[in-house]
PDB file of C-alpha atoms in Angstrom:
ATOM      1  CA  MET A   8       9.825  13.504  13.101  1.00  0.00           C
ATOM      2  CA  TYR A   9       8.964  10.052  11.298  1.00  0.00           C
ATOM      3  CA  PRO A  10       9.651   7.070  12.500  1.00  0.00           C
ATOM      4  CA  ILE A  11      11.614   4.535   9.853  1.00  0.00           C
ATOM      5  CA  LEU A  12      12.481   0.936  10.121  1.00  0.00           C
ATOM      6  CA  ILE A  13      15.283  -0.521   8.357  1.00  0.00           C
ATOM      7  CA  VAL A  14      15.517  -3.798   7.508  1.00  0.00           C
ATOM      8  CA  GLU A  15      18.953  -4.628   5.664  1.00  0.00           C
ATOM      9  CA  ASP A  16      20.830  -7.244   6.289  1.00  0.00           C
ATOM     10  CA  GLU A  17      24.366  -6.379   4.318  1.00  0.00           C
ATOM     11  CA  PRO A  18      26.087  -3.247   6.767  1.00  0.00           C
ATOM     12  CA  SER A  19      27.329  -1.300   5.138  1.00  0.00           C
ATOM     13  CA  MET A  20      23.999  -0.508   3.081  1.00  0.00           C
ATOM     14  CA  LEU A  21      22.317  -0.407   6.335  1.00  0.00           C
ATOM     15  CA  MET A  22      24.683   2.154   7.818  1.00  0.00           C
ATOM     16  CA  GLY A  23      24.636   4.470   4.742  1.00  0.00           C
ATOM     17  CA  LEU A  24      20.686   4.321   4.795  1.00  0.00           C
ATOM     18  CA  LYS A  25      20.384   5.330   9.124  1.00  0.00           C
ATOM     19  CA  ASP A  26      23.419   8.055   8.837  1.00  0.00           C
ATOM     20  CA  ASN A  27      21.458   9.887   5.777  1.00  0.00           C
ATOM     21  CA  LEU A  28      17.671   9.386   7.334  1.00  0.00           C
ATOM     22  CA  GLU A  29      19.050  10.256  10.456  1.00  0.00           C
ATOM     23  CA  PHE A  30      20.473  13.749   8.993  1.00  0.00           C
ATOM     24  CA  GLU A  31      16.744  14.170   6.959  1.00  0.00           C
ATOM     25  CA  SER A  32      15.777  13.984  10.317  1.00  0.00           C
ATOM     26  CA  TYR A  33      13.555  10.966  10.431  1.00  0.00           C
ATOM     27  CA  GLU A  34      14.293   8.455  13.562  1.00  0.00           C
ATOM     28  CA  VAL A  35      15.402   5.511  12.078  1.00  0.00           C
ATOM     29  CA  ASP A  36      15.109   1.969  13.876  1.00  0.00           C
ATOM     30  CA  THR A  37      17.276  -1.203  12.230  1.00  0.00           C
ATOM     31  CA  ALA A  38      16.670  -4.507  11.949  1.00  0.00           C
ATOM     32  CA  GLU A  39      19.828  -7.091  10.135  1.00  0.00           C
ATOM     33  CA  ASP A  40      18.060 -10.148   9.230  1.00  0.00           C
ATOM     34  CA  GLY A  41      13.344 -10.820   8.440  1.00  0.00           C
ATOM     35  CA  GLU A  42      12.973 -12.175  11.781  1.00  0.00           C
ATOM     36  CA  ILE A  43      13.728  -9.179  14.017  1.00  0.00           C
ATOM     37  CA  GLY A  44      12.483  -6.529  11.345  1.00  0.00           C
ATOM     38  CA  LEU A  45       8.797  -8.903  11.203  1.00  0.00           C
ATOM     39  CA  ASN A  46       9.458  -8.593  14.918  1.00  0.00           C
ATOM     40  CA  LYS A  47      10.028  -5.654  15.627  1.00  0.00           C
ATOM     41  CA  ILE A  48       6.926  -4.378  12.713  1.00  0.00           C
ATOM     42  CA  MET A  49       4.731  -6.235  14.712  1.00  0.00           C
ATOM     43  CA  GLU A  50       5.119  -5.114  17.942  1.00  0.00           C
ATOM     44  CA  ASN A  51       6.354  -1.197  17.534  1.00  0.00           C
ATOM     45  CA  HIS A  52       4.673   2.167  15.035  1.00  0.00           C
ATOM     46  CA  TYR A  53       6.593   3.009  12.131  1.00  0.00           C
ATOM     47  CA  SER A  54       5.289   5.955  10.140  1.00  0.00           C
ATOM     48  CA  LEU A  55       7.299   4.049   6.737  1.00  0.00           C
ATOM     49  CA  VAL A  56       9.584   0.724   6.334  1.00  0.00           C
ATOM     50  CA  LEU A  57      12.318   0.731   3.736  1.00  0.00           C
ATOM     51  CA  LEU A  58      13.022  -3.494   3.777  1.00  0.00           C
ATOM     52  CA  ASP A  59      15.137  -5.724   1.225  1.00  0.00           C
ATOM     53  CA  VAL A  60      13.600  -8.394  -0.276  1.00  0.00           C
ATOM     54  CA  MET A  61      16.404 -11.150   0.036  1.00  0.00           C
ATOM     55  CA  LEU A  62      16.473 -11.128   4.165  1.00  0.00           C
ATOM     56  CA  PRO A  63      17.696 -14.152   5.816  1.00  0.00           C
ATOM     57  CA  LYS A  64      15.662 -15.754   8.131  1.00  0.00           C
ATOM     58  CA  ILE A  65      12.458 -14.776   6.766  1.00  0.00           C
ATOM     59  CA  SER A  66      12.455 -13.127   2.908  1.00  0.00           C
ATOM     60  CA  GLY A  67      10.498  -9.230   2.138  1.00  0.00           C
ATOM     61  CA  PHE A  68       8.164 -10.739   0.654  1.00  0.00           C
ATOM     62  CA  ASP A  69       7.222 -12.938   3.099  1.00  0.00           C
ATOM     63  CA  ILE A  70       7.456  -9.936   6.079  1.00  0.00           C
ATOM     64  CA  CYS A  71       5.048  -8.044   3.235  1.00  0.00           C
ATOM     65  CA  LYS A  72       2.426 -10.783   3.043  1.00  0.00           C
ATOM     66  CA  LYS A  73       2.869 -11.997   7.367  1.00  0.00           C
ATOM     67  CA  ALA A  74       2.857  -8.000   8.062  1.00  0.00           C
ATOM     68  CA  ARG A  75      -0.757  -7.152   6.512  1.00  0.00           C
ATOM     69  CA  ALA A  76      -2.210 -10.936   7.379  1.00  0.00           C
ATOM     70  CA  LYS A  77      -2.233  -9.348  10.419  1.00  0.00           C
ATOM     71  CA  GLY A  78      -3.842  -5.875   9.727  1.00  0.00           C
ATOM     72  CA  ILE A  79      -0.367  -3.933  10.044  1.00  0.00           C
ATOM     73  CA  GLN A  80      -0.818  -1.235   7.911  1.00  0.00           C
ATOM     74  CA  THR A  81       1.938   0.967   8.036  1.00  0.00           C
ATOM     75  CA  PRO A  82       3.020   2.489   5.125  1.00  0.00           C
ATOM     76  CA  ILE A  83       6.483  -0.459   2.974  1.00  0.00           C
ATOM     77  CA  ILE A  84       9.184   0.289   0.161  1.00  0.00           C
ATOM     78  CA  LEU A  85      11.317  -2.754  -1.152  1.00  0.00           C
ATOM     79  CA  LEU A  86      14.759  -2.666  -1.445  1.00  0.00           C
ATOM     80  CA  THR A  87      16.470  -5.431  -3.825  1.00  0.00           C
ATOM     81  CA  ALA A  88      18.548  -5.911  -6.547  1.00  0.00           C
ATOM     82  CA  LYS A  89      15.624  -7.413  -8.273  1.00  0.00           C
ATOM     83  CA  GLY A  90      14.371  -5.573 -11.626  1.00  0.00           C
ATOM     84  CA  GLU A  91      12.161  -7.905 -13.109  1.00  0.00           C
ATOM     85  CA  GLU A  92       8.855  -7.215 -13.351  1.00  0.00           C
ATOM     86  CA  ILE A  93       6.994  -9.979 -12.020  1.00  0.00           C
ATOM     87  CA  ASP A  94       8.567 -10.035  -8.663  1.00  0.00           C
ATOM     88  CA  LYS A  95       7.993  -5.630  -8.563  1.00  0.00           C
ATOM     89  CA  VAL A  96       3.894  -7.755  -9.449  1.00  0.00           C
ATOM     90  CA  LEU A  97       4.321  -9.851  -7.289  1.00  0.00           C
ATOM     91  CA  GLY A  98       5.822  -6.537  -4.262  1.00  0.00           C
ATOM     92  CA  LEU A  99       2.778  -4.923  -4.987  1.00  0.00           C
ATOM     93  CA  GLU A 100      -0.161  -7.285  -4.500  1.00  0.00           C
ATOM     94  CA  LEU A 101       1.647  -8.478  -1.369  1.00  0.00           C
ATOM     95  CA  GLY A 102       0.155  -5.360   0.044  1.00  0.00           C
ATOM     96  CA  ALA A 103       3.854  -3.295  -0.490  1.00  0.00           C
ATOM     97  CA  ASP A 104       3.293   0.531  -1.731  1.00  0.00           C
ATOM     98  CA  ASP A 105       6.656   1.457  -3.738  1.00  0.00           C
ATOM     99  CA  TYR A 106       9.233  -0.580  -5.061  1.00  0.00           C
ATOM    100  CA  ILE A 107      12.902   0.953  -5.947  1.00  0.00           C
ATOM    101  CA  THR A 108      15.443  -1.238  -7.104  1.00  0.00           C
ATOM    102  CA  LYS A 109      19.796  -1.560  -5.949  1.00  0.00           C
ATOM    103  CA  PRO A 110      21.308   0.347  -7.350  1.00  0.00           C
ATOM    104  CA  PHE A 111      19.467   3.776  -6.556  1.00  0.00           C
ATOM    105  CA  GLY A 112      20.281   7.138  -6.185  1.00  0.00           C
ATOM    106  CA  LEU A 113      20.159   9.154  -2.378  1.00  0.00           C
ATOM    107  CA  ARG A 114      17.230  11.517  -4.110  1.00  0.00           C
ATOM    108  CA  GLU A 115      15.430   9.041  -5.405  1.00  0.00           C
ATOM    109  CA  LEU A 116      15.169   6.691  -2.175  1.00  0.00           C
ATOM    110  CA  LEU A 117      14.635  10.412  -0.191  1.00  0.00           C
ATOM    111  CA  ALA A 118      11.923  11.262  -2.477  1.00  0.00           C
ATOM    112  CA  ARG A 119       9.893   8.297  -2.937  1.00  0.00           C
ATOM    113  CA  ILE A 120       9.493   8.002   0.943  1.00  0.00           C
ATOM    114  CA  ARG A 121       8.488  11.373   1.153  1.00  0.00           C
ATOM    115  CA  ALA A 122       6.410  10.292  -1.235  1.00  0.00           C
ATOM    116  CA  VAL A 123       4.955   7.712   0.291  1.00  0.00           C
ATOM    117  CA  LEU A 124       4.397   9.110   3.094  1.00  0.00           C
ATOM    118  CA  ARG A 125       2.241  12.282   1.647  1.00  0.00           C
ATOM    119  CA  ARG A 126       0.043  10.111  -0.131  1.00  0.00           C
ATOM    120  CA  THR A 127      -0.495   7.156   3.211  1.00  0.00           C
ATOM    121  CA  GLN A 128      -0.843  10.698   5.625  1.00  0.00           C
ATOM    122  CA  ASP A 129      -3.025  12.639   3.291  1.00  0.00           C
ATOM    123  CA  VAL A 130      -5.262   9.464   3.145  1.00  0.00           C
ATOM    124  CA  SER A 131      -4.842   9.404   6.804  1.00  0.00           C
ATOM    125  CA  ALA A 132      -6.226  13.177   7.303  1.00  0.00           C
ATOM    126  CA  SER A 133      -9.425  13.321   5.171  1.00  0.00           C
ATOM    127  CA  LYS A 134     -10.539   9.791   6.736  1.00  0.00           C
ATOM    128  CA  GLU A 135     -12.170  11.984   9.585  1.00  0.00           C
ATOM    129  CA  ILE A 136     -15.876  11.489   8.891  1.00  0.00           C
ATOM    130  CA  GLU A 137     -15.127   8.088   6.674  1.00  0.00           C
ATOM    131  CA  LYS A 138     -17.390   5.414   7.499  1.00  0.00           C
ATOM    132  CA  ILE A 139     -18.836   3.751   4.768  1.00  0.00           C
ATOM    133  CA  GLU A 140     -21.926   0.744   3.986  1.00  0.00           C
ATOM    134  CA  LEU A 141     -21.104   0.188   0.836  1.00  0.00           C
ATOM    135  CA  GLY A 142     -23.274  -3.182  -0.713  1.00  0.00           C
ATOM    136  CA  ARG A 143     -22.034  -5.895   1.292  1.00  0.00           C
ATOM    137  CA  LEU A 144     -18.735  -3.712   2.525  1.00  0.00           C
ATOM    138  CA  SER A 145     -19.138  -1.734   5.563  1.00  0.00           C
ATOM    139  CA  VAL A 146     -15.827   0.450   5.819  1.00  0.00           C
ATOM    140  CA  ASP A 147     -14.040   2.661   8.198  1.00  0.00           C
ATOM    141  CA  PHE A 148     -11.437   4.806   6.710  1.00  0.00           C
ATOM    142  CA  LYS A 149      -9.807   5.825   9.392  1.00  0.00           C
ATOM    143  CA  SER A 150      -9.121   2.836  10.958  1.00  0.00           C
ATOM    144  CA  PHE A 151      -9.090   0.345   8.244  1.00  0.00           C
ATOM    145  CA  GLU A 152     -11.539  -1.895   9.236  1.00  0.00           C
ATOM    146  CA  GLY A 153     -13.621  -3.485   6.925  1.00  0.00           C
ATOM    147  CA  PHE A 154     -17.241  -6.198   8.025  1.00  0.00           C
ATOM    148  CA  VAL A 155     -19.115  -7.528   5.516  1.00  0.00           C
ATOM    149  CA  GLU A 156     -22.277  -9.117   7.433  1.00  0.00           C
ATOM    150  CA  GLY A 157     -21.200  -8.573  10.609  1.00  0.00           C
ATOM    151  CA  GLU A 158     -17.435  -9.832  10.212  1.00  0.00           C
ATOM    152  CA  GLU A 159     -14.726  -8.833   9.527  1.00  0.00           C
ATOM    153  CA  VAL A 160     -12.763  -9.140   6.873  1.00  0.00           C
ATOM    154  CA  LYS A 161      -8.974  -7.517   6.453  1.00  0.00           C
ATOM    155  CA  MET A 162      -8.366  -5.084   3.993  1.00  0.00           C
ATOM    156  CA  SER A 163      -5.638  -3.781   2.963  1.00  0.00           C
ATOM    157  CA  HIS A 164      -4.143  -0.716   2.736  1.00  0.00           C
ATOM    158  CA  LYS A 165      -4.403   0.144  -1.060  1.00  0.00           C
ATOM    159  CA  GLU A 166      -7.768  -1.354  -1.344  1.00  0.00           C
ATOM    160  CA  VAL A 167      -9.003   1.742   0.930  1.00  0.00           C
ATOM    161  CA  GLU A 168      -6.380   3.632  -0.984  1.00  0.00           C
ATOM    162  CA  ILE A 169      -8.865   2.749  -3.976  1.00  0.00           C
ATOM    163  CA  LEU A 170     -12.010   2.593  -2.345  1.00  0.00           C
ATOM    164  CA  HIS A 171     -11.768   5.909  -1.212  1.00  0.00           C
ATOM    165  CA  TYR A 172     -10.342   7.200  -4.348  1.00  0.00           C
ATOM    166  CA  LEU A 173     -13.860   5.855  -5.656  1.00  0.00           C
ATOM    167  CA  TRP A 174     -16.082   7.225  -2.860  1.00  0.00           C
ATOM    168  CA  ASN A 175     -14.978  10.507  -3.163  1.00  0.00           C
ATOM    169  CA  HIS A 176     -15.606  10.421  -6.789  1.00  0.00           C
ATOM    170  CA  LYS A 177     -18.585   9.285  -6.768  1.00  0.00           C
ATOM    171  CA  ASN A 178     -20.603   9.279 -10.603  1.00  0.00           C
ATOM    172  CA  ARG A 179     -17.916  10.014 -12.473  1.00  0.00           C
ATOM    173  CA  THR A 180     -15.264   7.587 -14.840  1.00  0.00           C
ATOM    174  CA  VAL A 181     -12.131   7.105 -13.085  1.00  0.00           C
ATOM    175  CA  SER A 182      -9.030   5.638 -15.304  1.00  0.00           C
ATOM    176  CA  ARG A 183      -6.853   3.563 -14.431  1.00  0.00           C
ATOM    177  CA  ASP A 184      -3.785   6.031 -15.026  1.00  0.00           C
ATOM    178  CA  ASP A 185      -5.818   8.903 -12.549  1.00  0.00           C
ATOM    179  CA  LEU A 186      -4.853   5.163  -9.440  1.00  0.00           C
ATOM    180  CA  LEU A 187      -1.893   4.380 -10.746  1.00  0.00           C
ATOM    181  CA  ASP A 188      -1.393   7.874 -10.258  1.00  0.00           C
ATOM    182  CA  GLU A 189      -3.311   8.793  -6.684  1.00  0.00           C
ATOM    183  CA  VAL A 190      -2.276   5.535  -4.848  1.00  0.00           C
ATOM    184  CA  TRP A 191       0.318   4.527  -5.834  1.00  0.00           C
ATOM    185  CA  GLY A 192       2.234   8.293  -7.431  1.00  0.00           C
ATOM    186  CA  THR A 193       3.833   8.704 -10.431  1.00  0.00           C
ATOM    187  CA  GLU A 194       7.675   7.156  -9.258  1.00  0.00           C
ATOM    188  CA  TYR A 195       6.379   4.050  -9.675  1.00  0.00           C
ATOM    189  CA  GLN A 196       2.878   2.391 -11.170  1.00  0.00           C
ATOM    190  CA  PRO A 197       2.089  -1.438 -11.109  1.00  0.00           C
ATOM    191  CA  THR A 198       0.862  -2.488 -14.811  1.00  0.00           C
ATOM    192  CA  SER A 199      -3.043  -1.914 -15.931  1.00  0.00           C
ATOM    193  CA  ARG A 200      -3.874  -5.933 -14.472  1.00  0.00           C
ATOM    194  CA  THR A 201      -1.841  -4.780 -10.872  1.00  0.00           C
ATOM    195  CA  ILE A 202      -5.117  -2.483 -10.678  1.00  0.00           C
ATOM    196  CA  ASP A 203      -7.664  -5.160 -11.707  1.00  0.00           C
ATOM    197  CA  ASN A 204      -6.558  -7.871  -9.333  1.00  0.00           C
ATOM    198  CA  PHE A 205      -7.774  -4.341  -6.468  1.00  0.00           C
ATOM    199  CA  ILE A 206     -11.273  -3.945  -7.845  1.00  0.00           C
ATOM    200  CA  LEU A 207     -11.631  -7.839  -8.371  1.00  0.00           C
ATOM    201  CA  LYS A 208     -11.037  -7.940  -5.017  1.00  0.00           C
ATOM    202  CA  LEU A 209     -13.080  -5.213  -3.708  1.00  0.00           C
ATOM    203  CA  ARG A 210     -16.122  -6.069  -5.044  1.00  0.00           C
ATOM    204  CA  GLN A 211     -16.293  -9.492  -3.558  1.00  0.00           C
ATOM    205  CA  LYS A 212     -16.477  -8.226  -0.476  1.00  0.00           C
ATOM    206  CA  ILE A 213     -18.673  -5.464  -1.762  1.00  0.00           C
ATOM    207  CA  GLU A 214     -20.613  -7.114  -4.611  1.00  0.00           C
ATOM    208  CA  ASP A 215     -22.994 -10.032  -4.002  1.00  0.00           C
ATOM    209  CA  ASP A 216     -22.367 -11.289  -7.853  1.00  0.00           C
ATOM    210  CA  PRO A 217     -19.068 -10.196  -8.540  1.00  0.00           C
ATOM    211  CA  ASN A 218     -19.400 -11.110 -11.498  1.00  0.00           C
ATOM    212  CA  HIS A 219     -22.177  -8.952 -12.479  1.00  0.00           C
ATOM    213  CA  ALA A 220     -21.280  -5.637 -10.703  1.00  0.00           C
ATOM    214  CA  LYS A 221     -23.796  -3.215  -9.588  1.00  0.00           C
ATOM    215  CA  ILE A 222     -21.871  -0.888  -7.853  1.00  0.00           C
ATOM    216  CA  ILE A 223     -18.014  -0.733  -9.330  1.00  0.00           C
ATOM    217  CA  LEU A 224     -18.605  -0.856 -12.386  1.00  0.00           C
ATOM    218  CA  THR A 225     -15.696  -1.314 -15.925  1.00  0.00           C
ATOM    219  CA  VAL A 226     -15.799   1.191 -17.910  1.00  0.00           C
ATOM    220  CA  HIS A 227     -14.359  -0.939 -21.007  1.00  0.00           C
ATOM    221  CA  GLY A 228     -11.769   1.508 -22.077  1.00  0.00           C
ATOM    222  CA  VAL A 229     -11.167   3.596 -19.430  1.00  0.00           C
ATOM    223  CA  GLY A 230     -11.545   2.805 -16.518  1.00  0.00           C
ATOM    224  CA  TYR A 231     -13.714   2.430 -13.035  1.00  0.00           C
ATOM    225  CA  ARG A 232     -17.108   3.640 -12.117  1.00  0.00           C
ATOM    226  CA  LEU A 233     -18.628   3.970  -8.385  1.00  0.00           C
ATOM    227  CA  VAL A 234     -22.695   3.850  -8.407  1.00  0.00           C
ATOM    228  CA  SER A 235     -24.134   5.798  -5.287  1.00  0.00           C
ATOM    229  CA  ASN A 236     -27.557   5.538  -6.261  1.00  0.00           C
ATOM    230  CA  CYS A 237     -26.649   1.808  -4.527  1.00  0.00           C
ATOM    231  CA  VAL A 238     -24.927   2.948  -2.194  1.00  0.00           C
TER     232      VAL A 238
END
């Protein structure tokens, strides 16, 4: 039974989501404003958070940003009436795992929940052996901890997933589409620019000179390749 937190200020939406998720055998907790939601995320362990963007006290974007800054890697699906591309990109770059625009159908929401849980659980389950050193970065795939020259650095859930996928495909070219499908899934995909921004963040942790990468190489017009002879 996966515990899910719903942070939503509209009572009818909150109760509807709660009832339907409990019917699907999820364990559900709720919060009606951003402040309560953030406190619950900080104090409890959830398998997933459904997070409305437009909330009283603290917005969903700010909650996502604050949680990731504290190293909390609980998967987050943003719920919002906004549909502009810039909002989707912002939410994902702040650390959200998916984004669904209101109004949405229950079947679509359940499919997205299952997809995010499957991806995050599969990544966690595949990390038993995985503590690696890559350039300047030491990373523990199980705990999501990263260290650059002995100093701890924040590693977002998506950074770890992208690096994990590249590591498992060393010396092979990985397309941007591969990364979008494997890390974000097919239900919602960000733009290729989002992938490039995450790669830039990883290079800043890994490479001696991020502008002249030697470990995560760009394959122009295709994607990226992690070269193992630099590991």
